[in-house]
Amino acid sequence: MMPKFDNKKLVSMMEWIRPLGISFIIFFAYFFGNDPISRFHIMGPFIVLLMSGTVALEGLLFGDAASEKIGYIPNKAYQIQSRLNNAATAITAVLVYVLDWGRYADSTIVTVMLMFFTFSAANHAVSAIKDHNMKTVNLLRPVMSLLLITILVPHMIQALHQ
């Protein structure tokens, strides 16, 4: 008999997988990358894959639990559209990396992800203020988006100026 998984616990684990994964990606980028371009080629697409991919999977597989965690009311049709957009971004990051489309493609897919998470952070901040949604995950989204920008933009600039 297969063990039954608690969707709420799995969704909660995703919040820890993301920062841990980013830490490992940065380590591997510096371990295997010889210069800013090669480091960003590892860091950029893999962080996009991790962030956009886990958001897409979390929402598509555990949508109700993910909505509850953030403090949103489930709206399947609208939320599925956003989740599929994240899946498309993650798949594009894989293509950018595997097909080695270069630093401009790396920068483009990272910029798309950062723009999405910046807009998402603004939405979460509005939800906190307007709807008094003070769930921790909702409040952390703007902070985590700022952290992503702080990590990725300097590496992207270095890669583009080589």
PDB file of C-alpha atoms in Angstrom:
ATOM      1  CA  MET A   1       0.000   0.000   0.000  1.00  0.00           C
ATOM      2  CA  MET A   2       1.326   3.437  -1.005  1.00  0.00           C
ATOM      3  CA  PRO A   3       1.702   6.021   1.756  1.00  0.00           C
ATOM      4  CA  LYS A   4      -0.660   8.974   1.455  1.00  0.00           C
ATOM      5  CA  PHE A   5       1.068  12.307   1.159  1.00  0.00           C
ATOM      6  CA  ASP A   6      -0.197  15.381   2.940  1.00  0.00           C
ATOM      7  CA  ASN A   7      -0.471  18.085   0.264  1.00  0.00           C
ATOM      8  CA  LYS A   8      -0.079  20.861   2.824  1.00  0.00           C
ATOM      9  CA  LYS A   9       3.238  19.417   4.002  1.00  0.00           C
ATOM     10  CA  LEU A  10       4.487  18.992   0.434  1.00  0.00           C
ATOM     11  CA  VAL A  11       3.566  22.578  -0.425  1.00  0.00           C
ATOM     12  CA  SER A  12       5.271  23.780   2.754  1.00  0.00           C
ATOM     13  CA  MET A  13       8.405  21.827   1.795  1.00  0.00           C
ATOM     14  CA  MET A  14       8.527  23.713  -1.520  1.00  0.00           C
ATOM     15  CA  GLU A  15       9.172  26.919   0.413  1.00  0.00           C
ATOM     16  CA  TRP A  16      12.376  25.364   1.786  1.00  0.00           C
ATOM     17  CA  ILE A  17      13.397  23.608  -1.426  1.00  0.00           C
ATOM     18  CA  ARG A  18      13.633  26.915  -3.287  1.00  0.00           C
ATOM     19  CA  PRO A  19      16.239  28.717  -1.124  1.00  0.00           C
ATOM     20  CA  LEU A  20      18.201  25.505  -0.556  1.00  0.00           C
ATOM     21  CA  GLY A  21      18.160  24.802  -4.274  1.00  0.00           C
ATOM     22  CA  ILE A  22      19.304  28.314  -5.096  1.00  0.00           C
ATOM     23  CA  SER A  23      22.203  27.905  -2.657  1.00  0.00           C
ATOM     24  CA  PHE A  24      23.285  24.679  -4.367  1.00  0.00           C
ATOM     25  CA  ILE A  25      22.931  26.242  -7.828  1.00  0.00           C
ATOM     26  CA  ILE A  26      25.136  29.183  -6.842  1.00  0.00           C
ATOM     27  CA  PHE A  27      27.726  26.788  -5.397  1.00  0.00           C
ATOM     28  CA  PHE A  28      27.759  24.694  -8.590  1.00  0.00           C
ATOM     29  CA  ALA A  29      27.900  27.825 -10.765  1.00  0.00           C
ATOM     30  CA  TYR A  30      31.079  28.918  -9.000  1.00  0.00           C
ATOM     31  CA  PHE A  31      32.479  25.373  -8.847  1.00  0.00           C
ATOM     32  CA  PHE A  32      31.982  24.622 -12.554  1.00  0.00           C
ATOM     33  CA  GLY A  33      31.966  28.128 -14.030  1.00  0.00           C
ATOM     34  CA  ASN A  34      35.278  29.548 -15.154  1.00  0.00           C
ATOM     35  CA  ASP A  35      34.123  33.091 -15.891  1.00  0.00           C
ATOM     36  CA  PRO A  36      31.056  35.323 -15.421  1.00  0.00           C
ATOM     37  CA  ILE A  37      29.400  34.043 -18.625  1.00  0.00           C
ATOM     38  CA  SER A  38      29.726  30.355 -17.739  1.00  0.00           C
ATOM     39  CA  ARG A  39      28.676  30.982 -14.128  1.00  0.00           C
ATOM     40  CA  PHE A  40      25.581  32.894 -15.238  1.00  0.00           C
ATOM     41  CA  HIS A  41      24.802  30.208 -17.832  1.00  0.00           C
ATOM     42  CA  ILE A  42      24.536  27.727 -14.951  1.00  0.00           C
ATOM     43  CA  MET A  43      23.011  30.064 -12.384  1.00  0.00           C
ATOM     44  CA  GLY A  44      20.406  31.828 -14.524  1.00  0.00           C
ATOM     45  CA  PRO A  45      18.538  29.014 -16.292  1.00  0.00           C
ATOM     46  CA  PHE A  46      18.747  26.635 -13.323  1.00  0.00           C
ATOM     47  CA  ILE A  47      17.352  29.192 -10.873  1.00  0.00           C
ATOM     48  CA  VAL A  48      14.572  29.944 -13.375  1.00  0.00           C
ATOM     49  CA  LEU A  49      13.880  26.219 -13.687  1.00  0.00           C
ATOM     50  CA  LEU A  50      13.807  25.817  -9.918  1.00  0.00           C
ATOM     51  CA  MET A  51      11.652  28.846  -9.171  1.00  0.00           C
ATOM     52  CA  SER A  52       9.219  28.773 -12.088  1.00  0.00           C
ATOM     53  CA  GLY A  53       9.130  24.981 -12.193  1.00  0.00           C
ATOM     54  CA  THR A  54       8.315  24.506  -8.511  1.00  0.00           C
ATOM     55  CA  VAL A  55       5.686  27.259  -8.593  1.00  0.00           C
ATOM     56  CA  ALA A  56       4.085  25.582 -11.617  1.00  0.00           C
ATOM     57  CA  LEU A  57       4.201  22.080 -10.097  1.00  0.00           C
ATOM     58  CA  GLU A  58       3.016  23.278  -6.717  1.00  0.00           C
ATOM     59  CA  GLY A  59       0.031  24.997  -8.275  1.00  0.00           C
ATOM     60  CA  LEU A  60      -0.857  22.359 -10.848  1.00  0.00           C
ATOM     61  CA  LEU A  61      -0.535  19.369  -8.515  1.00  0.00           C
ATOM     62  CA  PHE A  62      -1.504  20.904  -5.169  1.00  0.00           C
ATOM     63  CA  GLY A  63      -3.452  24.045  -6.147  1.00  0.00           C
ATOM     64  CA  ASP A  64      -5.875  24.183  -3.230  1.00  0.00           C
ATOM     65  CA  ALA A  65      -3.127  23.649  -0.644  1.00  0.00           C
ATOM     66  CA  ALA A  66      -0.910  26.223  -2.381  1.00  0.00           C
ATOM     67  CA  SER A  67      -3.729  28.799  -2.386  1.00  0.00           C
ATOM     68  CA  GLU A  68      -4.469  28.147   1.274  1.00  0.00           C
ATOM     69  CA  LYS A  69      -0.792  28.486   2.212  1.00  0.00           C
ATOM     70  CA  ILE A  70      -0.640  31.947   0.672  1.00  0.00           C
ATOM     71  CA  GLY A  71      -4.037  33.019   1.911  1.00  0.00           C
ATOM     72  CA  TYR A  72      -5.726  33.211  -1.481  1.00  0.00           C
ATOM     73  CA  ILE A  73      -9.124  31.856  -2.428  1.00  0.00           C
ATOM     74  CA  PRO A  74      -8.744  29.029  -4.976  1.00  0.00           C
ATOM     75  CA  ASN A  75      -9.767  30.185  -8.459  1.00  0.00           C
ATOM     76  CA  LYS A  76      -8.800  27.235 -10.568  1.00  0.00           C
ATOM     77  CA  ALA A  77      -9.321  28.585 -14.089  1.00  0.00           C
ATOM     78  CA  TYR A  78      -7.410  31.821 -13.514  1.00  0.00           C
ATOM     79  CA  GLN A  79      -4.685  30.271 -11.348  1.00  0.00           C
ATOM     80  CA  ILE A  80      -4.087  27.417 -13.806  1.00  0.00           C
ATOM     81  CA  GLN A  81      -3.317  30.006 -16.478  1.00  0.00           C
ATOM     82  CA  SER A  82      -0.623  31.533 -14.253  1.00  0.00           C
ATOM     83  CA  ARG A  83       0.766  28.100 -13.384  1.00  0.00           C
ATOM     84  CA  LEU A  84       1.014  27.152 -17.056  1.00  0.00           C
ATOM     85  CA  ASN A  85       2.881  30.405 -17.703  1.00  0.00           C
ATOM     86  CA  ASN A  86       5.410  29.389 -15.037  1.00  0.00           C
ATOM     87  CA  ALA A  87       5.676  25.926 -16.615  1.00  0.00           C
ATOM     88  CA  ALA A  88       6.364  27.540 -20.008  1.00  0.00           C
ATOM     89  CA  THR A  89       9.066  29.734 -18.452  1.00  0.00           C
ATOM     90  CA  ALA A  90      10.701  26.717 -16.774  1.00  0.00           C
ATOM     91  CA  ILE A  91      10.658  24.666 -19.981  1.00  0.00           C
ATOM     92  CA  THR A  92      12.113  27.591 -21.920  1.00  0.00           C
ATOM     93  CA  ALA A  93      14.925  27.826 -19.354  1.00  0.00           C
ATOM     94  CA  VAL A  94      15.753  24.167 -20.040  1.00  0.00           C
ATOM     95  CA  LEU A  95      15.864  24.874 -23.792  1.00  0.00           C
ATOM     96  CA  VAL A  96      18.044  27.956 -23.278  1.00  0.00           C
ATOM     97  CA  TYR A  97      20.508  25.905 -21.240  1.00  0.00           C
ATOM     98  CA  VAL A  98      20.540  22.650 -23.237  1.00  0.00           C
ATOM     99  CA  LEU A  99      20.675  24.328 -26.647  1.00  0.00           C
ATOM    100  CA  ASP A 100      23.237  26.835 -25.312  1.00  0.00           C
ATOM    101  CA  TRP A 101      21.585  29.860 -26.891  1.00  0.00           C
ATOM    102  CA  GLY A 102      24.045  32.203 -25.228  1.00  0.00           C
ATOM    103  CA  ARG A 103      24.223  34.860 -22.571  1.00  0.00           C
ATOM    104  CA  TYR A 104      21.505  37.013 -24.130  1.00  0.00           C
ATOM    105  CA  ALA A 105      19.007  34.156 -24.028  1.00  0.00           C
ATOM    106  CA  ASP A 106      20.125  33.359 -20.457  1.00  0.00           C
ATOM    107  CA  SER A 107      19.537  37.007 -19.562  1.00  0.00           C
ATOM    108  CA  THR A 108      16.179  37.122 -21.310  1.00  0.00           C
ATOM    109  CA  ILE A 109      14.716  34.107 -19.515  1.00  0.00           C
ATOM    110  CA  VAL A 110      16.052  35.377 -16.178  1.00  0.00           C
ATOM    111  CA  THR A 111      14.543  38.809 -16.855  1.00  0.00           C
ATOM    112  CA  VAL A 112      11.160  37.260 -17.686  1.00  0.00           C
ATOM    113  CA  MET A 113      11.212  35.282 -14.430  1.00  0.00           C
ATOM    114  CA  LEU A 114      12.327  38.308 -12.386  1.00  0.00           C
ATOM    115  CA  MET A 115       9.592  40.452 -13.930  1.00  0.00           C
ATOM    116  CA  PHE A 116       6.966  37.827 -13.119  1.00  0.00           C
ATOM    117  CA  PHE A 117       8.124  37.530  -9.515  1.00  0.00           C
ATOM    118  CA  THR A 118       8.364  41.332  -9.171  1.00  0.00           C
ATOM    119  CA  PHE A 119       4.768  41.730 -10.353  1.00  0.00           C
ATOM    120  CA  SER A 120       3.768  38.804  -8.141  1.00  0.00           C
ATOM    121  CA  ALA A 121       5.510  40.461  -5.178  1.00  0.00           C
ATOM    122  CA  ALA A 122       3.540  43.649  -5.796  1.00  0.00           C
ATOM    123  CA  ASN A 123       0.338  41.592  -5.910  1.00  0.00           C
ATOM    124  CA  HIS A 124       1.239  39.918  -2.603  1.00  0.00           C
ATOM    125  CA  ALA A 125       2.014  43.286  -1.010  1.00  0.00           C
ATOM    126  CA  VAL A 126      -1.344  44.662  -2.151  1.00  0.00           C
ATOM    127  CA  SER A 127      -3.031  41.540  -0.759  1.00  0.00           C
ATOM    128  CA  ALA A 128      -1.316  42.088   2.580  1.00  0.00           C
ATOM    129  CA  ILE A 129      -2.392  45.730   2.767  1.00  0.00           C
ATOM    130  CA  LYS A 130      -5.805  45.687   1.110  1.00  0.00           C
ATOM    131  CA  ASP A 131      -7.067  42.257   2.244  1.00  0.00           C
ATOM    132  CA  HIS A 132      -5.101  42.109   5.524  1.00  0.00           C
ATOM    133  CA  ASN A 133      -3.550  38.839   4.301  1.00  0.00           C
ATOM    134  CA  MET A 134      -0.790  38.523   6.867  1.00  0.00           C
ATOM    135  CA  LYS A 135       0.170  34.904   6.178  1.00  0.00           C
ATOM    136  CA  THR A 136       3.932  34.540   6.455  1.00  0.00           C
ATOM    137  CA  VAL A 137       4.371  33.182   2.944  1.00  0.00           C
ATOM    138  CA  ASN A 138       2.368  36.064   1.512  1.00  0.00           C
ATOM    139  CA  LEU A 139       4.528  38.594   3.370  1.00  0.00           C
ATOM    140  CA  LEU A 140       7.764  36.868   2.354  1.00  0.00           C
ATOM    141  CA  ARG A 141       7.073  36.969  -1.387  1.00  0.00           C
ATOM    142  CA  PRO A 142       8.206  40.597  -1.838  1.00  0.00           C
ATOM    143  CA  VAL A 143      11.314  39.943   0.268  1.00  0.00           C
ATOM    144  CA  MET A 144      12.209  36.795  -1.670  1.00  0.00           C
ATOM    145  CA  SER A 145      11.682  38.570  -4.995  1.00  0.00           C
ATOM    146  CA  LEU A 146      14.045  41.329  -3.920  1.00  0.00           C
ATOM    147  CA  LEU A 147      16.569  38.691  -2.873  1.00  0.00           C
ATOM    148  CA  LEU A 148      16.338  37.006  -6.298  1.00  0.00           C
ATOM    149  CA  ILE A 149      16.941  40.338  -8.007  1.00  0.00           C
ATOM    150  CA  THR A 150      19.897  41.056  -5.703  1.00  0.00           C
ATOM    151  CA  ILE A 151      21.449  37.681  -6.491  1.00  0.00           C
ATOM    152  CA  LEU A 152      20.853  37.460 -10.228  1.00  0.00           C
ATOM    153  CA  VAL A 153      21.112  40.984 -11.648  1.00  0.00           C
ATOM    154  CA  PRO A 154      24.807  41.588 -10.755  1.00  0.00           C
ATOM    155  CA  HIS A 155      25.752  38.208 -12.260  1.00  0.00           C
ATOM    156  CA  MET A 156      23.703  38.983 -15.358  1.00  0.00           C
ATOM    157  CA  ILE A 157      25.379  42.388 -15.765  1.00  0.00           C
ATOM    158  CA  GLN A 158      28.831  40.807 -15.412  1.00  0.00           C
ATOM    159  CA  ALA A 159      27.988  38.166 -18.044  1.00  0.00           C
ATOM    160  CA  LEU A 160      26.613  40.751 -20.463  1.00  0.00           C
ATOM    161  CA  HIS A 161      29.688  42.991 -20.135  1.00  0.00           C
ATOM    162  CA  GLN A 162      32.216  40.278 -21.002  1.00  0.00           C
TER     163      GLN A 162
END
